[in-house]
Coordinates of C-alpha atoms in Angstrom, one line a residue:
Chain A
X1 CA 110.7 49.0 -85.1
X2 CA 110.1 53.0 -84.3
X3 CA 110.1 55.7 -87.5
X4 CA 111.3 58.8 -85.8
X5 CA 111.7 62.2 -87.3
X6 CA 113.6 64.6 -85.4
X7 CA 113.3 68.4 -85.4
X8 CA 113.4 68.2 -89.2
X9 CA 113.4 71.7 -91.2
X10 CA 113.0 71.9 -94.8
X11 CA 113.1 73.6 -97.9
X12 CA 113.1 73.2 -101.6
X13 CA 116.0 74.8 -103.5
X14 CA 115.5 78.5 -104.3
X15 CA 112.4 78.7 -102.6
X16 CA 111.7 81.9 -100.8
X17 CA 109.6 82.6 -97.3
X18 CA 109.3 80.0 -94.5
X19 CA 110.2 76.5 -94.7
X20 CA 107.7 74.5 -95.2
X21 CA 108.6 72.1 -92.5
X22 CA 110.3 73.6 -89.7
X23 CA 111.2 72.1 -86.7
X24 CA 109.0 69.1 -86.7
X25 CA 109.0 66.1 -84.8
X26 CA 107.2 62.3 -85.3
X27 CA 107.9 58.9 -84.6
X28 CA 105.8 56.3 -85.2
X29 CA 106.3 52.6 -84.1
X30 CA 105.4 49.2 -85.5
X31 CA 101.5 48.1 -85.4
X32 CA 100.8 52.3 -84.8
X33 CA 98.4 54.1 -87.5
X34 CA 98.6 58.1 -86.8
X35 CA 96.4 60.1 -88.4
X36 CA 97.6 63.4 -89.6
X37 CA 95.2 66.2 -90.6
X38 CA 96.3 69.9 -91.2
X39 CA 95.1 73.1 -94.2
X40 CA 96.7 72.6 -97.2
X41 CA 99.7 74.2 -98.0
X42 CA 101.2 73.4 -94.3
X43 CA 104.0 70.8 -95.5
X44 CA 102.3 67.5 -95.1
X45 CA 103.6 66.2 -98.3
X46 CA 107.0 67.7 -97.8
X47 CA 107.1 65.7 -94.4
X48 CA 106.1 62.3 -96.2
X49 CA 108.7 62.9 -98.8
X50 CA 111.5 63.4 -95.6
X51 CA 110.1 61.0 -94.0
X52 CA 110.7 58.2 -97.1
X53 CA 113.8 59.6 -97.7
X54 CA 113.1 61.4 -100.8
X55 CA 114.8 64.4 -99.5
X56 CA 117.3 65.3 -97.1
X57 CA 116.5 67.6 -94.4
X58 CA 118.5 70.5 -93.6
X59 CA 118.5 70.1 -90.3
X60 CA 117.4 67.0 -88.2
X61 CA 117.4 63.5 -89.0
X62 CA 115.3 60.7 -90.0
X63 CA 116.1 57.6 -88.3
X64 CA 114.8 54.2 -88.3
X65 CA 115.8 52.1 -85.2
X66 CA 117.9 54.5 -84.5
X67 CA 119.7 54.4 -87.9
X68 CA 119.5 57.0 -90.6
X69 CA 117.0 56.1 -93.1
X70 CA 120.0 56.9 -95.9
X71 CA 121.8 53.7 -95.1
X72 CA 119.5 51.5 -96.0
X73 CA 120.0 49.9 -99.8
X74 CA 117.6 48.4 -102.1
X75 CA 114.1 48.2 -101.1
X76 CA 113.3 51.1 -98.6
X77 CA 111.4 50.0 -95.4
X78 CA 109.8 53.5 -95.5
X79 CA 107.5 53.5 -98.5
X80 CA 105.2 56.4 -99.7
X81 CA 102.2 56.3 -101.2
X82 CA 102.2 59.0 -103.6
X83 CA 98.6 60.9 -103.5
X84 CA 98.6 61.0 -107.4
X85 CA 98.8 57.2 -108.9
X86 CA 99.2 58.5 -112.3
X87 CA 102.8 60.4 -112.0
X88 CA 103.6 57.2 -109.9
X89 CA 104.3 54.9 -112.7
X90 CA 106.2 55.5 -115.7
X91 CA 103.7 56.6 -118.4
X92 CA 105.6 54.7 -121.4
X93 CA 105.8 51.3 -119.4
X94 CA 103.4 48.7 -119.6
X95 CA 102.1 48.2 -115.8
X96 CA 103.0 44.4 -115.3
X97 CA 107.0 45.8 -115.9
X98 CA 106.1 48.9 -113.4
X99 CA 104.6 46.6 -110.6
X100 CA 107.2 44.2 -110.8
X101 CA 110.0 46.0 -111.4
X102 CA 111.7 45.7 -107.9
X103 CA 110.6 42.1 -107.5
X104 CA 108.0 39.8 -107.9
X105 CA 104.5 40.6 -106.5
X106 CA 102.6 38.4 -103.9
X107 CA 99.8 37.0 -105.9
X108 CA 97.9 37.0 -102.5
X109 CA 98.3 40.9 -102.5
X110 CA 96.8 41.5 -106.3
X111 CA 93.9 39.1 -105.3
X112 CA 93.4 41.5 -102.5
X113 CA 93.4 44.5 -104.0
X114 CA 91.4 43.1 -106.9
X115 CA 94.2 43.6 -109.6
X116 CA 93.1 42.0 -112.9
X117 CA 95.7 40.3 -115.3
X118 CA 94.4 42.3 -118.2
X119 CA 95.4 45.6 -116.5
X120 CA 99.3 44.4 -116.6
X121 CA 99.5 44.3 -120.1
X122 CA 98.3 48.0 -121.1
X123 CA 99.8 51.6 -120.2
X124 CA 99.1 53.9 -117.2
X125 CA 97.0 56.3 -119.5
X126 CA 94.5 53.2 -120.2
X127 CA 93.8 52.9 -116.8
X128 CA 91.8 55.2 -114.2
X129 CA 93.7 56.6 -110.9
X130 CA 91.7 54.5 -108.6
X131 CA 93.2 51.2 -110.9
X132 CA 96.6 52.7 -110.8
X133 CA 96.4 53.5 -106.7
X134 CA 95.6 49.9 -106.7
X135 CA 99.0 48.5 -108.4
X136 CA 100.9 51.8 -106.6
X137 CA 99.8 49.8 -103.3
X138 CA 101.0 46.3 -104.6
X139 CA 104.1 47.6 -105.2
X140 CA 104.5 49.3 -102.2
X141 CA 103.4 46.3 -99.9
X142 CA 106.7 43.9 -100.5
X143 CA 108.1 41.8 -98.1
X144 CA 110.7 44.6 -96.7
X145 CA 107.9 46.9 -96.1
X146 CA 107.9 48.4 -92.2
X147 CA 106.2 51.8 -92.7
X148 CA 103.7 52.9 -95.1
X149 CA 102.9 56.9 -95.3
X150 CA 99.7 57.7 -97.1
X151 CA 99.5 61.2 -98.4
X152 CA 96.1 62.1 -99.6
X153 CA 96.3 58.4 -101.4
X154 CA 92.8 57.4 -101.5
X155 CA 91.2 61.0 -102.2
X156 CA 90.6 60.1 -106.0
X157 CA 88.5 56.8 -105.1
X158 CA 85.0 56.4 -105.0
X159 CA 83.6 55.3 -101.7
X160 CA 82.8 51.5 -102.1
X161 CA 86.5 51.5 -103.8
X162 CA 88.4 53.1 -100.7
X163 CA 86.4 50.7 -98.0
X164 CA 88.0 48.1 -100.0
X165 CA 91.3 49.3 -100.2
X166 CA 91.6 51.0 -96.5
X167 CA 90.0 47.4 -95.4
X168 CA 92.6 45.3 -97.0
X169 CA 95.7 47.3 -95.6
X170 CA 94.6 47.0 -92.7
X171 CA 94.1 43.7 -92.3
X172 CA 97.7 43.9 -93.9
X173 CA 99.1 46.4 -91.1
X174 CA 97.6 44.1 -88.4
X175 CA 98.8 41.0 -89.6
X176 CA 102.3 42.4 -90.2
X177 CA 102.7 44.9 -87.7
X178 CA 102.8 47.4 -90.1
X179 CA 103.0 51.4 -89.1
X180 CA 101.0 53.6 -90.9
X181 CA 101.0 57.5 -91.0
X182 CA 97.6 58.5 -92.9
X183 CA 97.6 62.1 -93.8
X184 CA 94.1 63.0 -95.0
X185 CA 92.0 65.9 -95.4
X186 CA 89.1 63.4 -94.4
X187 CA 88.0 63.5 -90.9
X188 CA 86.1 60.7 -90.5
X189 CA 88.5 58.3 -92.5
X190 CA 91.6 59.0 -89.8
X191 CA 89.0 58.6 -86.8
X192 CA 87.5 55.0 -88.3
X193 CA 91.4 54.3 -89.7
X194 CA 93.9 55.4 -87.4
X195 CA 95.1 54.6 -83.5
X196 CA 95.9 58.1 -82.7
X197 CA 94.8 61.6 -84.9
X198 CA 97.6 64.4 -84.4
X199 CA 97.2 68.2 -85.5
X200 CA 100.3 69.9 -87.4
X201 CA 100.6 71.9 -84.5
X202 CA 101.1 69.1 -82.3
X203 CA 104.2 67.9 -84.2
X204 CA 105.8 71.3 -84.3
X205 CA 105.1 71.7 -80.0
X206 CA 106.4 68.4 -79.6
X207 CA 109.9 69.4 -80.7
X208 CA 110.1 73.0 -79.5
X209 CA 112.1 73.2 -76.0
X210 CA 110.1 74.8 -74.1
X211 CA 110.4 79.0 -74.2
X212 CA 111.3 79.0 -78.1
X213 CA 108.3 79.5 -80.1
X214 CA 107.2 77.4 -83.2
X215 CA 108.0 77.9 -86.4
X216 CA 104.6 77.7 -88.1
X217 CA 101.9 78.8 -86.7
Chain B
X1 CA 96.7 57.6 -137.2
X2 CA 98.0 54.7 -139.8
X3 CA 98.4 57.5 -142.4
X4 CA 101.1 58.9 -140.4
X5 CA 102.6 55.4 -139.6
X6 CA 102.8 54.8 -143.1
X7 CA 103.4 57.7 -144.6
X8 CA 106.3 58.0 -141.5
X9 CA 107.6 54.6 -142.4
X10 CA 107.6 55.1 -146.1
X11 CA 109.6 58.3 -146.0
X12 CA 112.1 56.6 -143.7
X13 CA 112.2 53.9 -145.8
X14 CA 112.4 55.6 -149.0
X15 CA 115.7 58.0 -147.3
X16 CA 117.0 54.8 -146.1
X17 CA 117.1 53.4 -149.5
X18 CA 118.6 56.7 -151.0
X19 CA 121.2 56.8 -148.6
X20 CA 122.3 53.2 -148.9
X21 CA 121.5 53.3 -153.3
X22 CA 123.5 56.6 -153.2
X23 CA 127.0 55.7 -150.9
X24 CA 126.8 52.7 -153.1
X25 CA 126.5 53.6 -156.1
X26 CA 129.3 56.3 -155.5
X27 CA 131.4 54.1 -154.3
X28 CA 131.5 51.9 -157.4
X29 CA 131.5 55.0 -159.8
X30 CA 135.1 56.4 -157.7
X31 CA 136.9 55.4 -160.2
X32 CA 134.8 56.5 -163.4
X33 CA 134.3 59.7 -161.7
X34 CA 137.8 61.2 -162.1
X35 CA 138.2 59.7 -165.6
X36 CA 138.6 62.1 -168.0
X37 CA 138.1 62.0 -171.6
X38 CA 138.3 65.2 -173.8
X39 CA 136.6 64.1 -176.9
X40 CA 133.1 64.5 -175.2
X41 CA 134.1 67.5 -173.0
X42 CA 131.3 70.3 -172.7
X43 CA 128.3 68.4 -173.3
X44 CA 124.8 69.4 -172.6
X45 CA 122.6 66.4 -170.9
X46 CA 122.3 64.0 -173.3
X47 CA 121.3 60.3 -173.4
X48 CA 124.3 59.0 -173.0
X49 CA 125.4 61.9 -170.1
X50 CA 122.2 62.9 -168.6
X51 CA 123.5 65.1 -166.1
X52 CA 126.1 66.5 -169.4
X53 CA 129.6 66.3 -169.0
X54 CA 132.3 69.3 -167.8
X55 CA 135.5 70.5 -169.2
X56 CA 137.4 68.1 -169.1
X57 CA 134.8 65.4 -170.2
X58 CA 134.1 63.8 -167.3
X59 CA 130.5 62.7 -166.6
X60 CA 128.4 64.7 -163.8
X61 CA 126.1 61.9 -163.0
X62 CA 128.8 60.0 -162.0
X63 CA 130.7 63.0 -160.3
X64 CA 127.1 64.2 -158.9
X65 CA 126.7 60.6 -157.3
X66 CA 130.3 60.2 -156.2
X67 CA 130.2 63.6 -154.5
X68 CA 126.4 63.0 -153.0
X69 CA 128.0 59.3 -151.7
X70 CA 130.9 61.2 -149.8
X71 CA 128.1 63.5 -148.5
X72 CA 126.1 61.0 -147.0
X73 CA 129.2 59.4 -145.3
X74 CA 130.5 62.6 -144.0
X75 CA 126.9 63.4 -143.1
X76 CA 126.5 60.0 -141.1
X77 CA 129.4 60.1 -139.4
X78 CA 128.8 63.7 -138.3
X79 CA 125.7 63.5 -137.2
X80 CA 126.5 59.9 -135.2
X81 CA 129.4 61.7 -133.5
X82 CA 127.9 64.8 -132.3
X83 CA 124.3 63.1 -131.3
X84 CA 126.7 60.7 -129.2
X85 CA 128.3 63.5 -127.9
X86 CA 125.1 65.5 -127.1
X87 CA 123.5 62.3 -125.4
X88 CA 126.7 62.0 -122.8
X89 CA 127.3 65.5 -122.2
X90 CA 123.6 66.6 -121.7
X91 CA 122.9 63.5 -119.7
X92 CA 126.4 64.1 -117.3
X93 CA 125.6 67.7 -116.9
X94 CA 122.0 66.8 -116.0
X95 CA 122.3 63.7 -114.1
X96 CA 125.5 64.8 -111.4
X97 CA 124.5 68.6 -111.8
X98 CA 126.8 71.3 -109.2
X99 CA 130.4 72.5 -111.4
X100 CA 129.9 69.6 -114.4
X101 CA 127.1 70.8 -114.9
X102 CA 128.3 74.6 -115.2
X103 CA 131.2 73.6 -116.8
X104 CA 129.4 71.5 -119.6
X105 CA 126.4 74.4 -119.7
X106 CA 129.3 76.9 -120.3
X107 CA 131.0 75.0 -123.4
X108 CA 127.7 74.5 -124.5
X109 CA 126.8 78.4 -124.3
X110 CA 130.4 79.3 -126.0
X111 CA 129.9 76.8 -129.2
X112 CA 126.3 77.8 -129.4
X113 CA 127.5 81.8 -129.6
X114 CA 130.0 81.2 -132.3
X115 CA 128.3 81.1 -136.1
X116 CA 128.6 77.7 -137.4
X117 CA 130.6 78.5 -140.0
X118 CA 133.2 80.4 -138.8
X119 CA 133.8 78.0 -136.3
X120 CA 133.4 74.6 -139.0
X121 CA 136.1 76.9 -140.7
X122 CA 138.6 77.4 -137.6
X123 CA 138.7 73.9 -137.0
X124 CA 139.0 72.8 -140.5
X125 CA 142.1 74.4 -140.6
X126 CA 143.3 73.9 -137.4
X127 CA 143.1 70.1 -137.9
X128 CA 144.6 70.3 -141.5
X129 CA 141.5 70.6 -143.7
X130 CA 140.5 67.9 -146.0
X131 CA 137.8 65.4 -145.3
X132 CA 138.7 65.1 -141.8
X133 CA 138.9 68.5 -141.0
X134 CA 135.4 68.7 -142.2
X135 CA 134.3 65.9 -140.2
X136 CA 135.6 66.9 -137.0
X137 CA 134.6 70.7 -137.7
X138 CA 130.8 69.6 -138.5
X139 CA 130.8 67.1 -135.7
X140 CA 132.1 69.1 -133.0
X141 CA 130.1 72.1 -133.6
X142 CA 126.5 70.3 -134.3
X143 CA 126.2 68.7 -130.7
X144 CA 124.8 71.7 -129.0
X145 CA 121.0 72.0 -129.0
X146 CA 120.6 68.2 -129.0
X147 CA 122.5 68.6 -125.5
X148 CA 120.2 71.4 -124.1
X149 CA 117.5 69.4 -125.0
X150 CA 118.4 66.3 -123.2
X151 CA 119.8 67.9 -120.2
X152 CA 116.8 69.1 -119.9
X153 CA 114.6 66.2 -120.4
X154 CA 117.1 64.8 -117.9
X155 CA 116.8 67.2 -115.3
X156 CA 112.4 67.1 -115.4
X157 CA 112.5 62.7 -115.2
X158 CA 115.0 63.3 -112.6
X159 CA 112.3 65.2 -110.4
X160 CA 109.8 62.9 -111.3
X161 CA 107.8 61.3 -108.4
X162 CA 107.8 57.4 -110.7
X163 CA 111.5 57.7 -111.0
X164 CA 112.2 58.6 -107.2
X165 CA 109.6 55.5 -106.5
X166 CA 111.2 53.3 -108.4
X167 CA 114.5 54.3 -106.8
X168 CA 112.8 53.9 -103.5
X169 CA 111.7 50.3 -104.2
X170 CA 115.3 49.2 -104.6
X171 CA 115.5 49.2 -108.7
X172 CA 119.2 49.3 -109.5
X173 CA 120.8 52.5 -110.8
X174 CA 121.2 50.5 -114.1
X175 CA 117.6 49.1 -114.7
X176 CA 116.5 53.1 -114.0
X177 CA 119.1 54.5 -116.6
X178 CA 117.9 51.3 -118.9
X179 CA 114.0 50.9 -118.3
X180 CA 113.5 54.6 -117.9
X181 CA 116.0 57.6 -118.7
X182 CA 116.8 55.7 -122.2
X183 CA 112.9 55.4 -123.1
X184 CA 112.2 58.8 -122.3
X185 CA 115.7 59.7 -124.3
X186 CA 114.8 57.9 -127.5
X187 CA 112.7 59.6 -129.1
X188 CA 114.4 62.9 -128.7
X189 CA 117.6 62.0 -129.4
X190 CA 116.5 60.1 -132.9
X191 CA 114.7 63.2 -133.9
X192 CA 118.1 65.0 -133.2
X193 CA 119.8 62.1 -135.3
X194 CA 118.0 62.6 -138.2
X195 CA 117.4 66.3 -138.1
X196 CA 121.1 66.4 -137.7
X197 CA 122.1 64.6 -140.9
X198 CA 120.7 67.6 -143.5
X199 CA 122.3 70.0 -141.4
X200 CA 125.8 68.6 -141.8
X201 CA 125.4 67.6 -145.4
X202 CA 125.0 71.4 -145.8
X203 CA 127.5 72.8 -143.7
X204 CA 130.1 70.3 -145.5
X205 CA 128.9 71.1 -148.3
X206 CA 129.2 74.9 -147.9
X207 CA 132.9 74.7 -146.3
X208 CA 134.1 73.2 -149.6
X209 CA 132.4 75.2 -151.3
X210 CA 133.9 78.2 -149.6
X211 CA 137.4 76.7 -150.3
X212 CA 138.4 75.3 -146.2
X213 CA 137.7 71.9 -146.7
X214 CA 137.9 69.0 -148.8
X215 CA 140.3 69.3 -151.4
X216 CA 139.8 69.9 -155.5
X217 CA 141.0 66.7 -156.5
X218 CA 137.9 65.2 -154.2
X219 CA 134.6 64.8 -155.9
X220 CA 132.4 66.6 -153.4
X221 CA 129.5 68.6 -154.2
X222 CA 130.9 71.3 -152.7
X223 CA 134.3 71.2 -154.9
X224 CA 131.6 70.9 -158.4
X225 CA 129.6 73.8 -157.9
X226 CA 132.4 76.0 -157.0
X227 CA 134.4 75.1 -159.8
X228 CA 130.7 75.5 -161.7
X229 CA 131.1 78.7 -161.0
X230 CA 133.5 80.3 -163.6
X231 CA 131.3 77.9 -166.2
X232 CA 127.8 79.4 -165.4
X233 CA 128.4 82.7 -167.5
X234 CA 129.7 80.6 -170.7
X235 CA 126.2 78.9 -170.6
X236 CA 126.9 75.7 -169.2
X237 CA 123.8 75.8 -166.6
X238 CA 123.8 72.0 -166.2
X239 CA 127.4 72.2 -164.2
X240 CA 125.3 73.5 -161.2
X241 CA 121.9 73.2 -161.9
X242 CA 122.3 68.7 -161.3
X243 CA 124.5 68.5 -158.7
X244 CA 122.5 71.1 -157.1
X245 CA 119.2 69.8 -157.0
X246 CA 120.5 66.5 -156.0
X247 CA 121.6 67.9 -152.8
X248 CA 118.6 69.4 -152.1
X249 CA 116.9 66.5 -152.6
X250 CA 119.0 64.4 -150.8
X251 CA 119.0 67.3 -147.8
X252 CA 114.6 67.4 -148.3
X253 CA 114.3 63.5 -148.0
X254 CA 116.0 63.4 -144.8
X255 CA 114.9 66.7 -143.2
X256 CA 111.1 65.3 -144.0
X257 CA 111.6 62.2 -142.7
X258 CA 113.0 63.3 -139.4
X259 CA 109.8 65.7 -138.9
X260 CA 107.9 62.9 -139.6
X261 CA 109.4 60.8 -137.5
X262 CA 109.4 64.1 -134.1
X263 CA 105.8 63.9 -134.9
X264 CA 105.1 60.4 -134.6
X265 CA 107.2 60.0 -131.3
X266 CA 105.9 63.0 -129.8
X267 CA 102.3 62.2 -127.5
X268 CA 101.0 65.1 -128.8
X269 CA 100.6 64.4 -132.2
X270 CA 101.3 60.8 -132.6
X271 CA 98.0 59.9 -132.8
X272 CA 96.5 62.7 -135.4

């Protein structure tokens, strides 16, 4: 399966200056894990969210297989993993409702990520992020998943905690082909994590014909 | 924390009680309430009258209760009907947004610019007057600031990054409005409910008093202290003074209770 986005260019209702993602281009195949580094501020987020299909571009497309991302129903094959757990989940549910809301989790999959039963039966504020990332990942890792994008999602762990985490996705990604786009502020995470480790200026070349000049510099 | 549990549940309890003690017992004292008898007319509280009796002899605890009963039940129904009407047209305004949304925003603006009463009164009269005049004035002119309010807590949990997730990971349209948008609604629109009785007990109230709504023959708090009115300089204090205080009450019970009960659903405060 490919994840491409094509030329997209963005912005948020009302919002004044440039877009914040103009004219960029990514695709991202099945069993690929692209590492994504750029200064804050640059759109990274606002990609992911196009990407998943939280948005709609202005102009390009986001297609999967050659399909627009829109037409797919029920569980999204795209899934994001939002960088802050805790407006992830819906503060006045208990977490067992949250995680499985769309379906039944894969027991193997809370063993994994070391998900305790006593955690499902209290609220998101009595947990810390790095639990909450945790169950945010479970969810995220259902059957349907393709394509996982992780924004900043493991920037509020502590060390030991993200080895274990990054470790057990990837053994998930490998063992189901998974695509990953890991966007990360942290050098030497995308270089141990990731196939391939693009620039934000890559992506906006790579859809500029050539003798037009990029959007964002 | 448990003090304001308790003290929360008590006060519900207790208006609960009130309101159901108080449409009941009017509604057995109807009858009694009309009856006139002219051999005890003009008598001060008494044991036998406590709340005295008026011209025409007819006891004012029983017309005090009678009236407060019709009160409550015209307060109710209000209150019901324009928190109903604030929940669907803040929520459709919020949730399909574009010309609903200005259109409902607008109607909003217009009933919120009008005072209350004038506009209680216009209606009254335009739909005949009487009790359902009153009702359908009070009740279409009390849904406004619940609306605002929920169209706007609608408009922030449809930004929110749990709801978009949710909606992401295939949870039906119907399990989000259920599971979410309703939870997030409750509290609000409860604290609305509640806050929204008192305020259409008075304004009923008021508009029979002032003569637009329900009619003489009606014993309706409203109808008792106006025609008190004419009685007050002969000395007859208790006329007003009863029936008066009753409503008060009966408008304090429910007004505390519903701050009671924003505190204890709000996060903020919930667990002082």
């Amino acid at each position: 399966m490919i994840l491409a986005g094509k030329n997209l260019t963005f912005r948020y209702p009302r919002q004044k200056g440039p877009p914040p993602v103009d004219g960029v281009s990514l695709t991202l195949s099945s069993g690929e894990r692209i590492g994504l580094a750029a200064p804050s501020g640059r759109g990274k987020t606002t990609l992911c969210r196009l990407l998943a299909g939280w948005e709609r571009p202005q102009a390009g497309q986001v297609l999967l297989d050659r399909l627009p991302l829109a037409q797919y129903r029920g569980f999204c094959p795209v899934q994001l993993l939002w960088q802050h757990p805790e407006q992830a989940v819906d503060p006045l549910l208990r977490l067992g409702t949250t995680l499985h809301e769309a379906g039944p989790v894969d027991r193997g999959i809370l063993d994994g990520l070391g998900i305790r039963n006593s955690w499902l039966e209290r609220y998101p504020s009595e947990l810390s992020s790095g639990e909450l990332q945790r169950i945010c990942l479970a969810r995220a890792l259902g059957p349907g998943l393709r394509f996982l994008l992780c924004d900043e999602s493991s920037a509020m762990l502590d060390l030991i905690t993200q080895a274990q985490l990054w470790s057990f996705l990837l053994s998930q990604a490998e063992e189901r082909n998974l695509g990953l786009l890991v966007v990360s502020h942290h050098a030497a995470l995308l270089e141990r994590v990731c196939t391939k480790v693009v620039s934000w200026a890559e992506l906006v070349e790579s859809s500029t014909s050539p003798g037009t000049a990029g959007g964002c510099g | 924390m448990k003090n304001r549990r308790r003290n929360t549940l008590f006060f519900i309890i207790l208006a609960g009680t009130a309101l159901c003690s108080v449409t009941l017992a009017g509604g057995l004292l109807y009858e009694g309430a009309a009856a006139a008898d002219f051999a005890q007319k003009n008598l001060p509280p008494c044991p036998a009258h406590p709340f005295g009796t008026d011209w025409m002899g007819r006891d004012m605890l029983r017309r005090t209760l009678a009236g407060l009963s019709l009160s409550v039940r015209v307060g109710g129904l209000t209150a019901a009907v324009s928190a109903a009407a604030a929940l669907v047209l803040g929520g459709a305004a919020a949730a399909f947004g574009g010309w609903v949304d200005a259109l409902i925003s607008w109607i909003t603006d217009l009933v919120m610019g009008i005072p209350h009463i004038l506009l209680i009164i216009l209606i009254s009269i335009a739909c005949g007057r009487g009790l359902w005049g009153v009702t359908i004035g009070v009740a279409l002119s009390h849904w406004t600031s619940l609306a605002r309010l929920i169209r706007g807590e609608v408009l922030q949990l449809k930004g929110a990054p749990y709801l978009q997730l949710a909606r992401r990971l295939g949870v039906s349209r119907g399990r989000l409005v259920k599971n979410h948008l309703l939870l997030h609604l409750m509290p609000q629109f409860l604290t609305g409910l509640i806050l929204q009785f008192p305020h259409a007990i008075l304004h009923e109230a008021s508009v029979t008093f002032l003569g637009f709504g329900l009619s003489p023959e009606q014993p309706a708090i409203g109808i008792i202290l106006a025609e008190s009115m004419g009685y007050l300089t002969t000395g007859r204090w208790w006329l007003a003074l009863f029936p008066g205080l009753s409503l008060v009450g009966a408008v304090m019970l429910f007004a505390l209770a519903g701050e009671r009960l924003r505190l204890l659903l709000s996060p903020a405060t919930a667990q002082d």
